[in-house]
Coordinates of C-alpha atoms and ligand atoms in Angstrom, one line a residue:
X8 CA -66.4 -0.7 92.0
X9 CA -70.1 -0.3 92.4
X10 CA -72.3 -3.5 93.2
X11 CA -74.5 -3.1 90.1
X12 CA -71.4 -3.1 87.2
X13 CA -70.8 -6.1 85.5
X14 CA -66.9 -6.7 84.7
X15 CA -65.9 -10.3 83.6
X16 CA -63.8 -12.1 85.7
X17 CA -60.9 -14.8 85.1
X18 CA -62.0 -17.6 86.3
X19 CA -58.8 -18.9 87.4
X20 CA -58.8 -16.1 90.0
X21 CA -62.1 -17.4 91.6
X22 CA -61.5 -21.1 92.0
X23 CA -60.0 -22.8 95.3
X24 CA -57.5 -26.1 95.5
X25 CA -60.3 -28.5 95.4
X26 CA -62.2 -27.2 92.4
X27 CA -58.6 -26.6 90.4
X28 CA -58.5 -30.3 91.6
X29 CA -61.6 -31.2 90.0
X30 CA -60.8 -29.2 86.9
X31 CA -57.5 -31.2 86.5
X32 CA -58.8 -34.1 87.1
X33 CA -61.6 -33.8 84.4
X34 CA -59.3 -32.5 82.0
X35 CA -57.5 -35.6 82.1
X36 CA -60.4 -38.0 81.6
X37 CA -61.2 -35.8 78.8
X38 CA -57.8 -36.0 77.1
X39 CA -58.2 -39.4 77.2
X40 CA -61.5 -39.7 75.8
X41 CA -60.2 -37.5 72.4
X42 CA -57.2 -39.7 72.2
X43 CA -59.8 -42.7 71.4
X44 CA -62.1 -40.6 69.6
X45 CA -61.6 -39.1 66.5
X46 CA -64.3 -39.4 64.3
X47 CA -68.7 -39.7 65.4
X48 CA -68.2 -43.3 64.5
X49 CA -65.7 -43.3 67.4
X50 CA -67.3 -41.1 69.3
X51 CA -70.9 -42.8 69.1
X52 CA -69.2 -45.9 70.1
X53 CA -67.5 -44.4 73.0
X54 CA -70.3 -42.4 74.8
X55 CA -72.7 -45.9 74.1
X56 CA -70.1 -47.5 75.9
X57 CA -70.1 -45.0 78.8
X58 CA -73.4 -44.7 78.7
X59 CA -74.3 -49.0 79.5
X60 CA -71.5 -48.5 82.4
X61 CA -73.7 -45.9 83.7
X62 CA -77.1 -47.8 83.6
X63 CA -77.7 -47.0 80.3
X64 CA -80.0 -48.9 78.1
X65 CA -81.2 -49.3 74.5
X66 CA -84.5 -48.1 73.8
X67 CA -85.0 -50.3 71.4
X68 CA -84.8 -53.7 74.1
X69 CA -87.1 -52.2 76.9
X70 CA -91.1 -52.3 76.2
X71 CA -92.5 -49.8 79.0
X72 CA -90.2 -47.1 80.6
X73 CA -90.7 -45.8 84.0
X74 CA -89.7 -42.7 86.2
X75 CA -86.1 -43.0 86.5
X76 CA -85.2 -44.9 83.5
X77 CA -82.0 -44.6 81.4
X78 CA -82.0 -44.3 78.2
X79 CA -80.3 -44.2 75.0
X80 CA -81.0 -44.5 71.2
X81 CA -77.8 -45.3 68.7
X82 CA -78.8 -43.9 65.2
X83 CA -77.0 -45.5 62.5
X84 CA -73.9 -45.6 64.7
X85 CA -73.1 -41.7 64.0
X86 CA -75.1 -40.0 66.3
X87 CA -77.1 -40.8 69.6
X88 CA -79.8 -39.4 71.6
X89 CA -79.8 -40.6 75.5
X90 CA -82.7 -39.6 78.1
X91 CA -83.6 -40.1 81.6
X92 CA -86.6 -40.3 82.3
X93 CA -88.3 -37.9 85.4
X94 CA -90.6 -37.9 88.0
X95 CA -92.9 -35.3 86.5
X96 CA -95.6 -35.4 83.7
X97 CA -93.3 -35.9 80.0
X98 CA -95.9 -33.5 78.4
X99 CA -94.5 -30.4 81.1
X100 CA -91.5 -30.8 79.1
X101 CA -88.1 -32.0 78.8
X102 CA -84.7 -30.6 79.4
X103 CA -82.3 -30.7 76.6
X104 CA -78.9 -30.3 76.2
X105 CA -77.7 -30.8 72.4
X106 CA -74.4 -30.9 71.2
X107 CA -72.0 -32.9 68.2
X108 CA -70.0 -35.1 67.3
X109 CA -68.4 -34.5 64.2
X110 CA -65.5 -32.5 63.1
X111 CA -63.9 -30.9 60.1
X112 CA -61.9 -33.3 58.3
X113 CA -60.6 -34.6 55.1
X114 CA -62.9 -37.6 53.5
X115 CA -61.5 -40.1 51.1
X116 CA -63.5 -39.4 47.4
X117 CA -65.3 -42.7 46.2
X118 CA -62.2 -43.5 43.8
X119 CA -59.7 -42.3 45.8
X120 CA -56.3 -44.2 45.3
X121 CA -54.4 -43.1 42.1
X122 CA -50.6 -42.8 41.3
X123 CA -49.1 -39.7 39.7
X124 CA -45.7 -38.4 39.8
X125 CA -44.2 -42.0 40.5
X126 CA -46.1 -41.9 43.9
X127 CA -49.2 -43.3 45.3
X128 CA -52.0 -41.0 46.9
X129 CA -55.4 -40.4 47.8
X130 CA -58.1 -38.3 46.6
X131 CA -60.1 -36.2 49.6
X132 CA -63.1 -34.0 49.6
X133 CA -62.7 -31.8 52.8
X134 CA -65.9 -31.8 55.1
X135 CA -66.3 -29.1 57.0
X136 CA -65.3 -25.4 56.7
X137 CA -61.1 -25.9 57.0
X138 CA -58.3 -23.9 55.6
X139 CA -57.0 -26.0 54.0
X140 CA -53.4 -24.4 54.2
X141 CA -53.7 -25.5 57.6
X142 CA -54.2 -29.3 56.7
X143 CA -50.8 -30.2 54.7
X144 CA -47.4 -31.2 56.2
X145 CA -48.9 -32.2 59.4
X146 CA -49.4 -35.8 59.9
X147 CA -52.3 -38.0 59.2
X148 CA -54.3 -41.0 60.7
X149 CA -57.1 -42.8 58.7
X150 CA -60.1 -43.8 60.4
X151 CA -63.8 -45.4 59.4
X152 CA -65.5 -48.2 58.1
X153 CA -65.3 -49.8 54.7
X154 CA -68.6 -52.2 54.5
X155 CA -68.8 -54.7 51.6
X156 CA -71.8 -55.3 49.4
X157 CA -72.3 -58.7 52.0
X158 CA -72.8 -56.5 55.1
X159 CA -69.4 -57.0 56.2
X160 CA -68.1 -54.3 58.3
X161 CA -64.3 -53.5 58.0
X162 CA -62.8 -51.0 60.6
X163 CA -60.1 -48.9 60.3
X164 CA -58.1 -47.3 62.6
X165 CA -54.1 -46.4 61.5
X166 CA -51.8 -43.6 62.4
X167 CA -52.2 -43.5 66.4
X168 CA -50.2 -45.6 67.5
X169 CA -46.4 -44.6 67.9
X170 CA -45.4 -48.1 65.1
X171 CA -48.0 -47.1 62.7
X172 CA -47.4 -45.1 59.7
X173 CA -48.9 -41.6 59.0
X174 CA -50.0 -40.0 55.8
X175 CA -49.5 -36.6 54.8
X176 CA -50.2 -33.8 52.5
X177 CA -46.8 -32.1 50.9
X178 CA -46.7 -29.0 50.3
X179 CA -44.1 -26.8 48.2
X180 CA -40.5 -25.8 49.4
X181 CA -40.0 -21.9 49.8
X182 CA -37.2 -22.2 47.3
X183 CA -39.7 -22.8 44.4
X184 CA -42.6 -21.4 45.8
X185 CA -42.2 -17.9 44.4
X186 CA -45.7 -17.7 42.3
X187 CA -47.4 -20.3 45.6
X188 CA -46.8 -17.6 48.2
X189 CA -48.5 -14.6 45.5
X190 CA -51.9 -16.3 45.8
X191 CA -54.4 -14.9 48.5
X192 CA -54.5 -17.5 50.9
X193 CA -57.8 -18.9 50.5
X194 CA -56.3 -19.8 46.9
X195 CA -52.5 -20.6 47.8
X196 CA -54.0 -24.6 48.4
X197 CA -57.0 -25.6 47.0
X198 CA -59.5 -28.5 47.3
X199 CA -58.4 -30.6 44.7
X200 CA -54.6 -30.4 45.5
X201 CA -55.5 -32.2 48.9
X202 CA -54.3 -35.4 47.9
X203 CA -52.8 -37.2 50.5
X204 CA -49.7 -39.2 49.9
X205 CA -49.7 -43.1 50.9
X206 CA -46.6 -45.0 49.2
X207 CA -43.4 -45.1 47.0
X208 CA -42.6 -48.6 46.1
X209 CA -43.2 -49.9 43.3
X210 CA -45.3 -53.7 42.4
X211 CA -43.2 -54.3 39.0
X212 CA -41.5 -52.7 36.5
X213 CA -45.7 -51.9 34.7
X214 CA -47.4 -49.0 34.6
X215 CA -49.1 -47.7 37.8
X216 CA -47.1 -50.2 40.4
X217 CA -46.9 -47.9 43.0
X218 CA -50.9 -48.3 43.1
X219 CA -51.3 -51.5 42.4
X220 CA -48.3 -52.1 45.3
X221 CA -50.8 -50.3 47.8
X222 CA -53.9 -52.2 46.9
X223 CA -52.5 -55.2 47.4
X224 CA -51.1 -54.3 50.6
X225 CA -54.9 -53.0 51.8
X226 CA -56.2 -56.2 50.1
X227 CA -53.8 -58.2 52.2
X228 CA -54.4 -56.3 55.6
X229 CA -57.9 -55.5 55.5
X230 CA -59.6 -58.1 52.4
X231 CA -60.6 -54.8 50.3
X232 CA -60.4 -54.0 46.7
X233 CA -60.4 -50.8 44.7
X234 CA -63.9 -50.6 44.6
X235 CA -64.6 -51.4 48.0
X236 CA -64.1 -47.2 48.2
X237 CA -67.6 -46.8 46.8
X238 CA -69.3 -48.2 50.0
X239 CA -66.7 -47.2 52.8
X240 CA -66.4 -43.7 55.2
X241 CA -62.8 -43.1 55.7
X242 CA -61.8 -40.7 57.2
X243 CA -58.3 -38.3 57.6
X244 CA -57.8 -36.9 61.0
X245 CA -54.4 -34.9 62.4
X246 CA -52.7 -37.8 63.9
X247 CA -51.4 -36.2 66.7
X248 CA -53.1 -36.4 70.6
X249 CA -54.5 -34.2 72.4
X250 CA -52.1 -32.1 75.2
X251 CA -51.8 -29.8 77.9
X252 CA -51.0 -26.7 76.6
X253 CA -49.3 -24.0 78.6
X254 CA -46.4 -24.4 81.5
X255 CA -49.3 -23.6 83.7
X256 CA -50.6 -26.5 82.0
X257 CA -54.1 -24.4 81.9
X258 CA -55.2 -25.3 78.6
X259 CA -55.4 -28.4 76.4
X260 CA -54.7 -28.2 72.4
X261 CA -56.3 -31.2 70.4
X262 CA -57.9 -32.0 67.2
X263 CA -62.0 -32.1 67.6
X264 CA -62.7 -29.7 70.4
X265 CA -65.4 -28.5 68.0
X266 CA -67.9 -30.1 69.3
X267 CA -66.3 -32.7 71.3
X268 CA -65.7 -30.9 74.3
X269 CA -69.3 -30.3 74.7
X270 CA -70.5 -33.6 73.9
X271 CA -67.9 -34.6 76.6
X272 CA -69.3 -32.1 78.9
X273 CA -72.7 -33.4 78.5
X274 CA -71.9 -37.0 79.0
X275 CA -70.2 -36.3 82.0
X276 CA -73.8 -34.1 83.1
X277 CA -75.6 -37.1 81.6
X278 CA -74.0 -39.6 83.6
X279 CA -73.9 -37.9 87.1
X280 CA -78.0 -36.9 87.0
X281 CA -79.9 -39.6 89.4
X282 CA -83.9 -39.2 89.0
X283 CA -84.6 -36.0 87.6
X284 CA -87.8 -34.2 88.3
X285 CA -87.9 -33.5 84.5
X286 CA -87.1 -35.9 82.0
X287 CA -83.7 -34.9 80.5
X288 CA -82.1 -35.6 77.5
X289 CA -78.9 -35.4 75.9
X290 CA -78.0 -35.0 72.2
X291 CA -75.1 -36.0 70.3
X292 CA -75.5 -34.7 66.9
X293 CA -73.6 -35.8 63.6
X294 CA -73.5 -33.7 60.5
X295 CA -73.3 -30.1 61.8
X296 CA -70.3 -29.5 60.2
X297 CA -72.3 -29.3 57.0
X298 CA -75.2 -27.9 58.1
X299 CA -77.2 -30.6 59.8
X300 CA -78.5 -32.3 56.9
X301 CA -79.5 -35.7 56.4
X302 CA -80.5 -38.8 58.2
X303 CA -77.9 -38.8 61.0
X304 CA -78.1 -34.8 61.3
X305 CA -80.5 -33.1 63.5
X306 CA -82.8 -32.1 60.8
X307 CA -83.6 -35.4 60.8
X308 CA -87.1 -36.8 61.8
X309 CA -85.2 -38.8 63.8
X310 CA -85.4 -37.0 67.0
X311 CA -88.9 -37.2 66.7
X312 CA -89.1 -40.8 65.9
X313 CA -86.9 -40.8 69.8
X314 CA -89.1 -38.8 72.0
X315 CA -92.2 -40.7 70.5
X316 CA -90.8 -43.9 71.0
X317 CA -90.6 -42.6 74.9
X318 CA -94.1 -41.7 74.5
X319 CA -95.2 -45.0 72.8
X320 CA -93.1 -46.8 76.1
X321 CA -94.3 -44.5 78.9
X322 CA -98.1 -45.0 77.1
X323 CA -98.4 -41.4 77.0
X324 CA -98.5 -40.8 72.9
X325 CA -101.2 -39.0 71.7
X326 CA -101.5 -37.2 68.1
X327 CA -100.6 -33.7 70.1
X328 CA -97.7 -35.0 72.5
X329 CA -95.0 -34.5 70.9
X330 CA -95.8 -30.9 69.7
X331 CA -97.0 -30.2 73.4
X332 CA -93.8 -31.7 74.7
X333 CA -91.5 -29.4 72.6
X334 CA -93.5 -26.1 73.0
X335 CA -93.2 -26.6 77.1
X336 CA -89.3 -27.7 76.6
X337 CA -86.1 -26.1 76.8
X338 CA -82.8 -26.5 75.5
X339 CA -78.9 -25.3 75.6
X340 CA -77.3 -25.8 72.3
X341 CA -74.0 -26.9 73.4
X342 CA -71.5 -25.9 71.1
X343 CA -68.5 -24.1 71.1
X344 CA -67.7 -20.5 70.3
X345 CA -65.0 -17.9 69.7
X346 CA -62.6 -17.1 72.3
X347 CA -60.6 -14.2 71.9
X348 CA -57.1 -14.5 70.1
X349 CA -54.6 -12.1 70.9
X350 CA -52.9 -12.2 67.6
X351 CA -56.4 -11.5 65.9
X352 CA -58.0 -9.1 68.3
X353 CA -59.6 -6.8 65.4
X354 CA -62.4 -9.8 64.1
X355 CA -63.5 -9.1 68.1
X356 CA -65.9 -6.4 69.9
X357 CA -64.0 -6.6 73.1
X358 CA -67.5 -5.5 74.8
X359 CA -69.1 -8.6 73.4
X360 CA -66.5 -11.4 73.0
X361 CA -65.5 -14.3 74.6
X362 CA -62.3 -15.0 76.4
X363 CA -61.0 -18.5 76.9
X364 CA -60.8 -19.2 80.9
X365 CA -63.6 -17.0 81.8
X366 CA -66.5 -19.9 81.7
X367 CA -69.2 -21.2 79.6
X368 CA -70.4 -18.6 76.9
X369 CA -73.8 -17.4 76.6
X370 CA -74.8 -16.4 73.2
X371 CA -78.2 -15.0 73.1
X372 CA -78.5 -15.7 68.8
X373 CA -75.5 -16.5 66.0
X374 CA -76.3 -16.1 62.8
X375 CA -74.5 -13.6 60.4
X376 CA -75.2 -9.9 58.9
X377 CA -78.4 -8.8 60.6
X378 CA -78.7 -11.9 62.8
X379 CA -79.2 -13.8 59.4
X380 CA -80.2 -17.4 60.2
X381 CA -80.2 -16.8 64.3
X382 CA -82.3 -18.5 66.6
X383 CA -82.6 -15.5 69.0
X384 CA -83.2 -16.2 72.4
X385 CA -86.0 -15.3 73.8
X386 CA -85.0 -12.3 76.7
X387 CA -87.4 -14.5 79.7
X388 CA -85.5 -17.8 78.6
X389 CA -81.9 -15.8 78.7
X390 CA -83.0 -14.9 82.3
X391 CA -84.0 -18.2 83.1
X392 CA -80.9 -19.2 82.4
X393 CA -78.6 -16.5 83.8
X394 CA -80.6 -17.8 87.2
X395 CA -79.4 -21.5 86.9
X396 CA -76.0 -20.7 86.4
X397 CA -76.3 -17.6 89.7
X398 CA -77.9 -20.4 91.9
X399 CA -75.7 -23.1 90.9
X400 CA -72.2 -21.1 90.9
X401 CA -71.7 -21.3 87.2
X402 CA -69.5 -18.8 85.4
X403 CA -70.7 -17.7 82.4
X404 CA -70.0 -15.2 80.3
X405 CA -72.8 -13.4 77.3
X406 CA -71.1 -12.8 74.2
X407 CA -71.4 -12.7 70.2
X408 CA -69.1 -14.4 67.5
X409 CA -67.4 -11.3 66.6
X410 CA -67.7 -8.3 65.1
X411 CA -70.7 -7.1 63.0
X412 CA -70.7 -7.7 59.5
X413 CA -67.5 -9.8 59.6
X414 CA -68.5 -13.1 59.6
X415 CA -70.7 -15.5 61.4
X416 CA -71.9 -19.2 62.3
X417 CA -74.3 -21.1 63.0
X418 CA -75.5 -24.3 65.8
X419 CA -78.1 -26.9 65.9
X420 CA -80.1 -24.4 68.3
X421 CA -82.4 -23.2 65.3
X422 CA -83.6 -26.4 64.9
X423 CA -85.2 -27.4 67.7
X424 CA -86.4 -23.7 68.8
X425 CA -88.3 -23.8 65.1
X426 CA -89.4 -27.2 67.1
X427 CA -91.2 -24.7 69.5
X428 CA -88.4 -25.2 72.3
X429 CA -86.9 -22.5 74.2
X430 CA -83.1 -22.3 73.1
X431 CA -80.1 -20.8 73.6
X432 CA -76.4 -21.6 72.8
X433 CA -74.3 -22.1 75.6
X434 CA -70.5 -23.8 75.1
X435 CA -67.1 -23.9 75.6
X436 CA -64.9 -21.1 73.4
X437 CA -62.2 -21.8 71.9
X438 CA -59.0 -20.6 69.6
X439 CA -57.8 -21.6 66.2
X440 CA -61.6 -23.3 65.5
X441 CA -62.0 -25.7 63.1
X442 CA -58.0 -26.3 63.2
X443 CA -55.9 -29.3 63.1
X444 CA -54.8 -28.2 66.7
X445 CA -57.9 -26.5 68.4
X446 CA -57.2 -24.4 71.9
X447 CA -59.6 -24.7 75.2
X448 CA -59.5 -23.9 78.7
X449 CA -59.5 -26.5 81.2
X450 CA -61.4 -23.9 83.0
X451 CA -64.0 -23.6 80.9
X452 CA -64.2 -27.4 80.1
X453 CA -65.4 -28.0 83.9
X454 CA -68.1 -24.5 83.9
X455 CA -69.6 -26.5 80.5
X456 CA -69.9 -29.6 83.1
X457 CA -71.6 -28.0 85.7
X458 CA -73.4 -26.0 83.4
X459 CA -75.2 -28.4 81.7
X460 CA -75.8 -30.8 85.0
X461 CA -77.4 -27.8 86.5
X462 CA -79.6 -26.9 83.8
X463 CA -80.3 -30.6 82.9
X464 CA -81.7 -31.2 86.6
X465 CA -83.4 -27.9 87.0
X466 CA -87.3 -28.3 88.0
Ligands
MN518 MN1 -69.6 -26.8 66.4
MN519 MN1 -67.8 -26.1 63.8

């Protein structure tokens, strides 16, 4: 083979005792961390916790921040933004890693609980591009917050542990399923039959006692009433936890990969980078399921509002800071991608596709039909990069979605590039996306860590 051909290799195939050691031994912290973590509530809560072990602080109690600092700002408990703060000049730029925290799933509707067909249910509106064939018969767990017109915070967590019930959506049997099974499947469930069945007994021998048997039970467990709903987030996860998949145990299948196992990588960078020569940050978006609107999303000014509160605290802020910062910045946008899946080779150009345990993916732009809605990488910044990840033993592998004119996503990477930052998406692939049971390589998990430490402490 001559020197100058470039042929993907497994990465499996390259690693030695110690590093499968180290892969192991991060895929097991990071199993544990989705088993707590199932929602960006969750999540937000987690990595702040994480964070304060690892010197950590709130922006919001420090006045004046130094070289070396740590960090972090919690924004409206569904997203955070954490930085340390370097040795060089702020306005030479900042390295960025961005990733998030939120996941398809199945929300509650504002008046969800009614009773039909002698049973009591709940109505959801999905969030999140699912098929939602995927979501019924498996079992449920309900997680979120349910805050009354007080201020008083209610917090729900039910279906993880091995006594607690589940919830589920039925579906039909086969037997009478005859005109069901006709229906393309985009159209053999649809959004509104995604109700999600709670309880069977009945209150009394009145109308609509199943329902008014569950409310009282909520009412007596968690002090709600019916229209508590209006001013709550709950949430319907896949109850089950996350496991090694494989009897080489190479894998791990678990709800949230997407973008949890980024957001994992990066707080695991975040938390092993000691005085940077640049000042770093880490992103852990909420909202990019729906396409990274609102006040928790990265649209949101409230990036902005972060890095000038850093300026405001190092005394640096002038009116042309932050747009100096972000045009002399640069930025991976950690999310994941599409690995290869061998019963659905034909959505893939081979040449230009992903496979799972070959590393982190490089994807110069996303986007759809034309490069519709890509943040294209610039071809000095892709180089840049490829050099980090040479120098620093990371394997990487450059690829696209899929095949032309077939589909086609998008990241958070558009958002800060239209900032003026260099960008490029860079994360973890993985099979049966945006599933209740989500596919990665423990491989790759570990080439995301080192892939964003290196790029994070780059000069
Ligand atoms: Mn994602
Ligand atoms: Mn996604």
């Amino acid at each position: 083979m001559e020197k100058f051909m470039y042929e993907k290799k497994c990465g499996w195939l390259t690693c030695d005792e110690k590093q499968k050691d180290n892969i192991f031994d991060l895929s097991q912290e990071y199993i544990s961390f989705l088993n707590q973590v199932k929602t960006e509530r969750e999540a937000t809560k987690k990595i702040i916790c994480e964070l304060e072990q690892n010197n950590f602080r709130n922006i919001n109690n420090i006045s004046s921040l130094k070289a070396g600092d740590k960090i972090y700002f919690n924004n409206h408990d569904k997203s955070i933004f954490a930085a340390i703060i370097g040795d060089e000049d702020i306005k030479s730029g900042i390295n960025v890693v961005g990733a998030h925290i939120d996941s398809p799933r199945l929300d509650l509707k504002p008046n969800p609980l009614y009773e039909d067909g002698k049973l009591a249910l709940f109505k959801t509106h999905y969030y999140g591009g699912i098929k939602k064939y995927q979501w019924t018969t498996i079992p449920l767990s309900l997680h979120g917050v349910v805050i009354k017109p007080n201020g008083e915070k209610i917090e729900i967590a039910i279906g993880e542990e091995e006594n607690d019930p589940v919830f589920t959506i039925t579906d039909l049997l086969p037997h009478l399923a005859i005109e069901q099974v006709k229906k393309p499947l985009k159209e053999g469930i649809n959004g509104e039959s995604l109700n999600v069945l709670i309880g069977s007994i009945p209150k009394d021998e009145d109308k609509n006692a199943v329902k008014r048997k569950v409310m009282e039970i909520l009412n007596q467990t968690y002090g709600i009433e019916e229209i508590d709903f209006g001013s709550s987030e709950l949430e319907l996860v896949p109850a089950f936890k996350a496991r090694h998949l494989g009897f080489d145990r190479s894998m791990i299948a678990a709800y949230g990969h997407d973008d949890r196992v980024c957001a994992y990588a990066l707080l695991k960078a975040l938390t092993n980078i000691n005085k940077p020569q640049k000042t770093v940050v880490g992103i852990f978006a909420d909202k990019e399921e729906i396409g990274s609107v609102g006040n928790t999303s990265m649209q949101s000014d409230a990036f902005d509002y972060f890095i000038n509160l850093i300026l405001d605290k190092l005394n640096q802020n002038s009116i042309s800071a932050l747009s100096t910062i972000y045009y002399h910045s640069r930025m991976l946008s950690a999310d994941v991608g599409a690995g290869v899946d061998p019963n659905y080779q034909s959505v893939s150009e081979l040449h230009n596709s992903s496979f799972i345990g070959y590393g982190i993916e490089l994807q110069k732009y996303t986007g759809s039909s034309g490069k519709s809605g890509a943040s294209d990488a610039n071809a000095e910044f892709m180089a840049y990069v490829r050099n980090i990840f040479e120098k620093n033993h990371v394997t990487y592998q450059m690829s696209e979605l899929g095949k032309v004119d077939i589909g086609g996503g998008g990241t958070i990477a558009f958002i800060l590039a239209n900032k003026g930052m260099q960008v490029v998406d860079c994360g973890i692939p993985v099979i049966s996306m945006h599933s209740p049971f989500e596919v990665i390589s423990k491989y790759d998990l570990y080439q995301g860590y080192l892939a964003y430490k290196s790029f994070l402490e780059t000069k």
